[in-house]
Short mmCIF file of C-alpha atoms and ligand atoms in Angstrom, two decimals:
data_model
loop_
_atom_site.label_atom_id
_atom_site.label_comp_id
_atom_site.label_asym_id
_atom_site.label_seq_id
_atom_site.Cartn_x
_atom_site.Cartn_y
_atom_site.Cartn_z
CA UNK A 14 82.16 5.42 35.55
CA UNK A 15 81.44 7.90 32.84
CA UNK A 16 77.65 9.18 32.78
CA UNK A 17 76.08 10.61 29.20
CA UNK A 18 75.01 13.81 29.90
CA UNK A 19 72.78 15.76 27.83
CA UNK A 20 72.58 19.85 28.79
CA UNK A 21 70.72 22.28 26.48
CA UNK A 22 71.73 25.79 25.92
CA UNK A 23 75.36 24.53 26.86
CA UNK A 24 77.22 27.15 24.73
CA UNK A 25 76.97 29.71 27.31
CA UNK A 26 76.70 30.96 31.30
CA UNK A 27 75.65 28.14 33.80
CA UNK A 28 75.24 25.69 30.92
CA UNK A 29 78.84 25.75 29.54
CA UNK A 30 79.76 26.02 32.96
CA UNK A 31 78.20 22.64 34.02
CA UNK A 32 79.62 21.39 30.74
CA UNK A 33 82.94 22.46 31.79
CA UNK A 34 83.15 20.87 35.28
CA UNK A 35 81.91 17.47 34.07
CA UNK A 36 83.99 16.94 31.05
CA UNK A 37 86.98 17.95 33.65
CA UNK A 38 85.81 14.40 35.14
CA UNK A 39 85.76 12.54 32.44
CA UNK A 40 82.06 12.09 31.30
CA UNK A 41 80.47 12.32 28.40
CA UNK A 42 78.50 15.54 27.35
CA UNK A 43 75.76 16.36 24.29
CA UNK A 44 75.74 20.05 24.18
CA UNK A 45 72.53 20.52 22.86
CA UNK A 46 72.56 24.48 21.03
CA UNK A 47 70.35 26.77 18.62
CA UNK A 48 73.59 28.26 17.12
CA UNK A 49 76.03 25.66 15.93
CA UNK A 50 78.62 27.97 15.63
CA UNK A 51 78.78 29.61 19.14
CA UNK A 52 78.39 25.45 20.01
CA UNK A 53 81.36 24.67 18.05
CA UNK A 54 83.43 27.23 19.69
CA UNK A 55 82.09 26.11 23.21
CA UNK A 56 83.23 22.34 22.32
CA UNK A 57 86.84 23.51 21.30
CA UNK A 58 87.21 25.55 24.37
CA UNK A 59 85.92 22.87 26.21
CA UNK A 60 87.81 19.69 24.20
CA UNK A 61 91.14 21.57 25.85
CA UNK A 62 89.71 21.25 29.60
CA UNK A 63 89.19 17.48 30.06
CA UNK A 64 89.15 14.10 28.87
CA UNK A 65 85.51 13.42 28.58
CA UNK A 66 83.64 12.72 25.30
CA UNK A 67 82.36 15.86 23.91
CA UNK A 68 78.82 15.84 20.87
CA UNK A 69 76.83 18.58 19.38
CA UNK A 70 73.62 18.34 18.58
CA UNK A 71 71.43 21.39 16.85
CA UNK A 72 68.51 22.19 18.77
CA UNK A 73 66.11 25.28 18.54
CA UNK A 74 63.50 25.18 21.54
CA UNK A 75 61.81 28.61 19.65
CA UNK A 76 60.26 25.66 17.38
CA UNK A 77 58.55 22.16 18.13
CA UNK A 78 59.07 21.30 14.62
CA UNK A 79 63.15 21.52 15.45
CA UNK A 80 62.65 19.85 18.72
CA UNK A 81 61.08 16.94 17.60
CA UNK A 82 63.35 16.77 14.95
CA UNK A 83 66.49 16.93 17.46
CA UNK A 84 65.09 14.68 20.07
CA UNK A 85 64.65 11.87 16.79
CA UNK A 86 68.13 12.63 16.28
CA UNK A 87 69.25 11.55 19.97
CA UNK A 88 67.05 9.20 19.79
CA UNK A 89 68.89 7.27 16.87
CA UNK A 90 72.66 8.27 18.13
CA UNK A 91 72.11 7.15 22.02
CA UNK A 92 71.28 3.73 23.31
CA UNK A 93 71.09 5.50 26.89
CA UNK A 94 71.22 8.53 28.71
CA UNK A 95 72.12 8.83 32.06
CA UNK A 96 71.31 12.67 33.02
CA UNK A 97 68.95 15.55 31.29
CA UNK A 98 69.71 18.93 32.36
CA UNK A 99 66.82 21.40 30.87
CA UNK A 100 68.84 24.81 31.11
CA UNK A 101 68.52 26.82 27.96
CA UNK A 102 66.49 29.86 28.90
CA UNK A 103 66.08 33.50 27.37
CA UNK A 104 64.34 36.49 29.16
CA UNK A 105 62.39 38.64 26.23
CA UNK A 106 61.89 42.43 27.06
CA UNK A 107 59.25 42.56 24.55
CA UNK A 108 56.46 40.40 23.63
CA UNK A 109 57.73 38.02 21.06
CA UNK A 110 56.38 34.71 19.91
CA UNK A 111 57.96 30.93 18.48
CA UNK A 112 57.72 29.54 15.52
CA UNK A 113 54.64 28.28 16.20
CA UNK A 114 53.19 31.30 17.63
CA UNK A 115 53.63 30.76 21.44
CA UNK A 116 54.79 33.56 23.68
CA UNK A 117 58.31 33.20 23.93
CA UNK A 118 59.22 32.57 27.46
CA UNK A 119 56.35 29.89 27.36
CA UNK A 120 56.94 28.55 24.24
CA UNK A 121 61.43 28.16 24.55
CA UNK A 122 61.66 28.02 28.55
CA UNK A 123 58.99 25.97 29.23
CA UNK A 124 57.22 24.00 26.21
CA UNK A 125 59.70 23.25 24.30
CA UNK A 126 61.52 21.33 26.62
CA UNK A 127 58.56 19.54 27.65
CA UNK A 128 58.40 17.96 24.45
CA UNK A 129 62.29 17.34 24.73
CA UNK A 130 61.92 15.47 27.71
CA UNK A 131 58.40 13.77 27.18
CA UNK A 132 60.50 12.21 23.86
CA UNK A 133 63.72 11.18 25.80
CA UNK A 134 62.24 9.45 29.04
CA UNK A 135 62.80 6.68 27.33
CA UNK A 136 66.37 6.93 27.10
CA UNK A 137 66.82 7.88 30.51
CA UNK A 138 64.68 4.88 31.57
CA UNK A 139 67.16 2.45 29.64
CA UNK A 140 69.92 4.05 32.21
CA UNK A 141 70.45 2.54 35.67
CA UNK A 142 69.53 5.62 37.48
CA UNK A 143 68.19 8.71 34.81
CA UNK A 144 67.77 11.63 36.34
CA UNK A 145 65.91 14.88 34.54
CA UNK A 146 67.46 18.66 36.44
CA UNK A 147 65.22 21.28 35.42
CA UNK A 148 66.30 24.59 35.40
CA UNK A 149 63.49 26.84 37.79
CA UNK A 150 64.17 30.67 39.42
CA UNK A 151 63.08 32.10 42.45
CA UNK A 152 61.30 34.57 39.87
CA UNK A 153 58.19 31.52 39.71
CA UNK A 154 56.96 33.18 43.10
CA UNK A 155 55.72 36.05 40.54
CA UNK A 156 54.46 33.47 38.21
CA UNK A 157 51.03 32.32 37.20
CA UNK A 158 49.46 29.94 34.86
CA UNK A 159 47.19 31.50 32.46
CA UNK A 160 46.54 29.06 29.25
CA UNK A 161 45.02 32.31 27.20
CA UNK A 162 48.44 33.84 27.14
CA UNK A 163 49.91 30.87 26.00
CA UNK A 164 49.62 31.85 22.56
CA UNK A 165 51.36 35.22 21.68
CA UNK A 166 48.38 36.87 19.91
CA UNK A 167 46.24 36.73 23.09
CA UNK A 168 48.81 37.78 25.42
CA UNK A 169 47.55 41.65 26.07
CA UNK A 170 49.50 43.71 29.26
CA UNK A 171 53.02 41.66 28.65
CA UNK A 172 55.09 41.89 31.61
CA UNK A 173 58.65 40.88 30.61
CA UNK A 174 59.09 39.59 34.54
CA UNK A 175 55.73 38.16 34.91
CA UNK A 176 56.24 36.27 31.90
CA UNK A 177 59.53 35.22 32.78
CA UNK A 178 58.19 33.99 36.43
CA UNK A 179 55.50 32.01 34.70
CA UNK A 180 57.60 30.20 32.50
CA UNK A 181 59.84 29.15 35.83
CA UNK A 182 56.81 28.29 37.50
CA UNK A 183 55.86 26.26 34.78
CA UNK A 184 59.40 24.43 34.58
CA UNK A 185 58.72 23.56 38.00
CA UNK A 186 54.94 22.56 38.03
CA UNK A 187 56.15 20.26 35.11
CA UNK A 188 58.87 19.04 37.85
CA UNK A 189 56.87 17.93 40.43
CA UNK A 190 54.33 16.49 38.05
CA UNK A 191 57.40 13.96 36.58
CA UNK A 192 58.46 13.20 40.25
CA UNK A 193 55.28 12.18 40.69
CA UNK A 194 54.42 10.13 37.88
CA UNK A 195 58.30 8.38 38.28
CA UNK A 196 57.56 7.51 41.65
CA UNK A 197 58.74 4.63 42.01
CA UNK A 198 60.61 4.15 38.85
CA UNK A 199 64.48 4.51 38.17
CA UNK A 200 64.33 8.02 37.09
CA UNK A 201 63.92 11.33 39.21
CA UNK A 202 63.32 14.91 38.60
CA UNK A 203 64.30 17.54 40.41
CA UNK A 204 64.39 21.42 40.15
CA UNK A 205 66.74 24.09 41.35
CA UNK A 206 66.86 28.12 41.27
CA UNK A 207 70.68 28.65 40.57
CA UNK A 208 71.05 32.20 42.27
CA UNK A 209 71.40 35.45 40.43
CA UNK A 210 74.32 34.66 38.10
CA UNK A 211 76.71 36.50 35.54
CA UNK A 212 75.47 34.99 32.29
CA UNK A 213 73.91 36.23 29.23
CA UNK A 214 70.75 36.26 30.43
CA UNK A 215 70.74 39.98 31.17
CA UNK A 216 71.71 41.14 28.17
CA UNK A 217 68.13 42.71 27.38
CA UNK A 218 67.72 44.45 30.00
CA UNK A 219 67.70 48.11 30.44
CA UNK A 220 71.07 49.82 31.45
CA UNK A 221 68.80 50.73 35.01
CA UNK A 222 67.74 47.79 35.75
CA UNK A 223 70.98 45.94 34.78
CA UNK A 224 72.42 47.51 37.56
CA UNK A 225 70.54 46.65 40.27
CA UNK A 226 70.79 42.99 38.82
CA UNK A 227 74.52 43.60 38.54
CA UNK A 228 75.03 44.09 42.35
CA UNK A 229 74.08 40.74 43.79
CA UNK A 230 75.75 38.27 40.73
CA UNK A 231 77.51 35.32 41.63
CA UNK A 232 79.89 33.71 38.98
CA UNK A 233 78.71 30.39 36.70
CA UNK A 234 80.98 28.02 38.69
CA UNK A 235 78.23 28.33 41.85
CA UNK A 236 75.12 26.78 40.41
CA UNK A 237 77.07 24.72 37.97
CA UNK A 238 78.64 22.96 41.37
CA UNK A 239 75.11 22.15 42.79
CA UNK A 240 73.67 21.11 39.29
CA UNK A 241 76.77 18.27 39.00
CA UNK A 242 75.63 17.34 42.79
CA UNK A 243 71.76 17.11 41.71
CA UNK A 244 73.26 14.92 38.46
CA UNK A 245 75.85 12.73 39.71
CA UNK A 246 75.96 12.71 43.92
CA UNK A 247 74.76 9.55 45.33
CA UNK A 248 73.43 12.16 47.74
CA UNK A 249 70.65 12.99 44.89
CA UNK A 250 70.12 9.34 43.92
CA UNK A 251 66.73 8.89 45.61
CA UNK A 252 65.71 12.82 45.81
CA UNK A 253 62.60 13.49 43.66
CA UNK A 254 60.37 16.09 43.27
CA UNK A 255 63.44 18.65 45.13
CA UNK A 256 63.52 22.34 44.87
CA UNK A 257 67.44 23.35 45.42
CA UNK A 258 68.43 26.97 45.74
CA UNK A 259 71.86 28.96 45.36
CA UNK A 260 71.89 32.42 47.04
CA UNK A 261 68.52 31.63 48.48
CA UNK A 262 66.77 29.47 50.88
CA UNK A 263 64.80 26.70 48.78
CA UNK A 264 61.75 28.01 49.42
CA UNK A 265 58.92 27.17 46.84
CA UNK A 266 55.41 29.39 46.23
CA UNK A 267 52.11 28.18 47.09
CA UNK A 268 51.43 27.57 43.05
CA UNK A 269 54.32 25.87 42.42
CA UNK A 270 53.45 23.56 45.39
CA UNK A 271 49.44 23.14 43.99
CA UNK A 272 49.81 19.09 42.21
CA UNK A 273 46.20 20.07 40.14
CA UNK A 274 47.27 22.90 38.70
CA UNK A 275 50.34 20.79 37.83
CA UNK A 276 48.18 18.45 36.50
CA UNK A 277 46.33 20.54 34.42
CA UNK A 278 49.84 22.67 33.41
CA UNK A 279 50.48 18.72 31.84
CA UNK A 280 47.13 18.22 30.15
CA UNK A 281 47.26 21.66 28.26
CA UNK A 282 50.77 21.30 27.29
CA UNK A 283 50.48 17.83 26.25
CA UNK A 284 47.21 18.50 24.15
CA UNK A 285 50.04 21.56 22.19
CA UNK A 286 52.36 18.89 21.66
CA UNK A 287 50.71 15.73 20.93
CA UNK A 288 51.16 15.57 17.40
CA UNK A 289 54.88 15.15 18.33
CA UNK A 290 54.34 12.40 20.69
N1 NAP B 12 71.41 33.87 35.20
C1 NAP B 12 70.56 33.89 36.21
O1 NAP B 12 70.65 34.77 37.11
C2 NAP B 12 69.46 32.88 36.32
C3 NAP B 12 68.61 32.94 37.44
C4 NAP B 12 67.58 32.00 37.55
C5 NAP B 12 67.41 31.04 36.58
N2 NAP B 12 68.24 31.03 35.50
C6 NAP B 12 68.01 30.01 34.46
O2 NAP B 12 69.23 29.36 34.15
C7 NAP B 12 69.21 28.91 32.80
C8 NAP B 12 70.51 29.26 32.11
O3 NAP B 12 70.62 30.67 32.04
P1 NAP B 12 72.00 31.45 31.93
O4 NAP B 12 72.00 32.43 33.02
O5 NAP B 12 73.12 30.53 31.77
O6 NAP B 12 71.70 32.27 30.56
P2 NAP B 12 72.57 32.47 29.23
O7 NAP B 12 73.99 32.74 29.54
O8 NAP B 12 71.81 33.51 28.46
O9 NAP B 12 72.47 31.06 28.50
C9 NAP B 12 71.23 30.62 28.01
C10 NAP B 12 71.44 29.51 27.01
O10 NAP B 12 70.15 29.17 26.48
C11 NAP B 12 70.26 29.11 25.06
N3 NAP B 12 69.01 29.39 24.34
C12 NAP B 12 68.29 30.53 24.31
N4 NAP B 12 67.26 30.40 23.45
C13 NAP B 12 67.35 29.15 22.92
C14 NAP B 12 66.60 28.43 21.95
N5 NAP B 12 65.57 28.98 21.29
N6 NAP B 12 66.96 27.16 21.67
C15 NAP B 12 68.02 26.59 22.27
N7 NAP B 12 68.79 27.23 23.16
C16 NAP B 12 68.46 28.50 23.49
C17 NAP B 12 71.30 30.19 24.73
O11 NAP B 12 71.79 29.99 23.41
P3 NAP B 12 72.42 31.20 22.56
O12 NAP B 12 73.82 31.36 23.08
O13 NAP B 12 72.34 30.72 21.16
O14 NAP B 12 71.59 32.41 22.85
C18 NAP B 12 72.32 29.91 25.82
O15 NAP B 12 73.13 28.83 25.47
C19 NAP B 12 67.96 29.54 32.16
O16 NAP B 12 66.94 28.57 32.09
C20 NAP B 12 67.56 30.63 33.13
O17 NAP B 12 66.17 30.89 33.13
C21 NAP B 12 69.27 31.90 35.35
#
């Protein structure tokens, strides 16, 4: 049977790539994009590949305001939703903030799609079996949580990999912390690092350090193979609270493991996003 699928940042690398291998089966994908335009072009590429349903929706994780304003829009269009796949992602080489002033990595990798996903539980409740895939790196290992650099104004020696790491520690901290609060319930959440993959997410990075990056790349199809297991496999049905790794063993750091400072991850970010809730 056809599953609704909802993937952000699905206009390019792993994204369109999952996109690609599920409309090929027949199911039904929102391809959830900042730039309609690049989206567009994704769904015509992608319309020629398969049979399943293909929508667009316009969504900018850089602000909360556009996030909230998305997820209402789901929220109206969809009586269910079967799978969440939180993959949109951007690595800044210089400090930058949101809309809303949060460091970027933070405030697009991490807290914007808390919001997105606090707002559309619901939905995925209303499906037999909902299940929320969260996009983590083995880069979390260099990852901390430190609430004053939240906020881009009080985030002094930026690291662009540090930053990075934290915001992939932070999409898995928020992992584990759903698992554990759906115990029990019909919906799961699991994470996965997808390996070191030929996508756009390089494109910042100097020419130097490109190339070192550059040797060990695996193509899109890899992760997108294990994210349609983690979304569809009756293998992955009762898995919750899962780290899965390409390229790597699954091997998760001794923060990303801690359940209080998960806890108190969730009690920050829900206090920056409460007005939306
Ligand atoms: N590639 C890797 O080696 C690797 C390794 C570990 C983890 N990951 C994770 O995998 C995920 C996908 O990365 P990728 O490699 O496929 O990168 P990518 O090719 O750069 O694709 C990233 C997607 O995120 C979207 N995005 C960026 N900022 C956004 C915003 N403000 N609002 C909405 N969408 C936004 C991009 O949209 P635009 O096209 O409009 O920019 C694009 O569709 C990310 O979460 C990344 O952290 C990747």
């Amino acid at each position: 049977m056809a599953k609704t699928i909802l993937i952000t940042g699905a206009n390019a690398g792993i994204g369109l790539q999952t996109a690609e291998d599920l409309i090929k089966e027949g199911h039904h994908v929102i391809l959830a994009c900042r730039n309609l335009e690049k989206a567009q072009q994704a769904k015509l590429q992608l319309e020629s590949m398969g049979t399943g349903q293909i929508d667009l929706i316009q969504l900018d994780l850089n602000s909360l305001k556009q996030v909230n304003r998305a997820s209402d829009e789901i929220l109206k269009k969809y009586a269910d939703l079967d799978v969440m796949i939180n993959n949109a992602g951007l690595i800044s080489t210089h400090l930058d903030s949101t809309e809303d002033g949060f460091e970027k990595h933070f405030g697009v990798n991490y807290l914007g799609h808390f919001l997105w996903t606090l707002k559309l539980l619901p939905l995925l409740k209303k499906s037999e079996q909902g299940r929320i895939i969260h996009l983590s790196s083995i880069a979390h290992w260099v990852g901390s949580i430190q609430p004053h650099k939240f906020k881009a104004e009080n985030n002094t020696n930026y690291h662009t990999f540090k930053s990075y790491g934290s915001s992939k520690l932070q999409n898995l901290l928020f992992s584990n912390l759903l698992a554990q609060q759906l115990q029990g319930s019909n919906v799961t959440s699991n994470a996965l690092h997808p390996g070191v993959v030929d996508s756009e997410l390089y494109r910042q990075l100097p020419k130097l350090q490109y190339m070192f990056v550059s040797l060990v790349l695996i193509p899109p199809t890899k992760p997108a193979k294990l994210i349609k297991q983690m979304a569809l496999d009756a293998t992955w049905a009762n898995k919750n609270g899962q780290y899965a790794s390409v390229q790597t063993p699954a091997m998760t750091s001794p923060k990303a493991k801690d359940m209080q400072l998960a806890q108190k991850l969730y009690d920050l970010s829900y206090d920056l996003v409460k007005e939306y809730l």
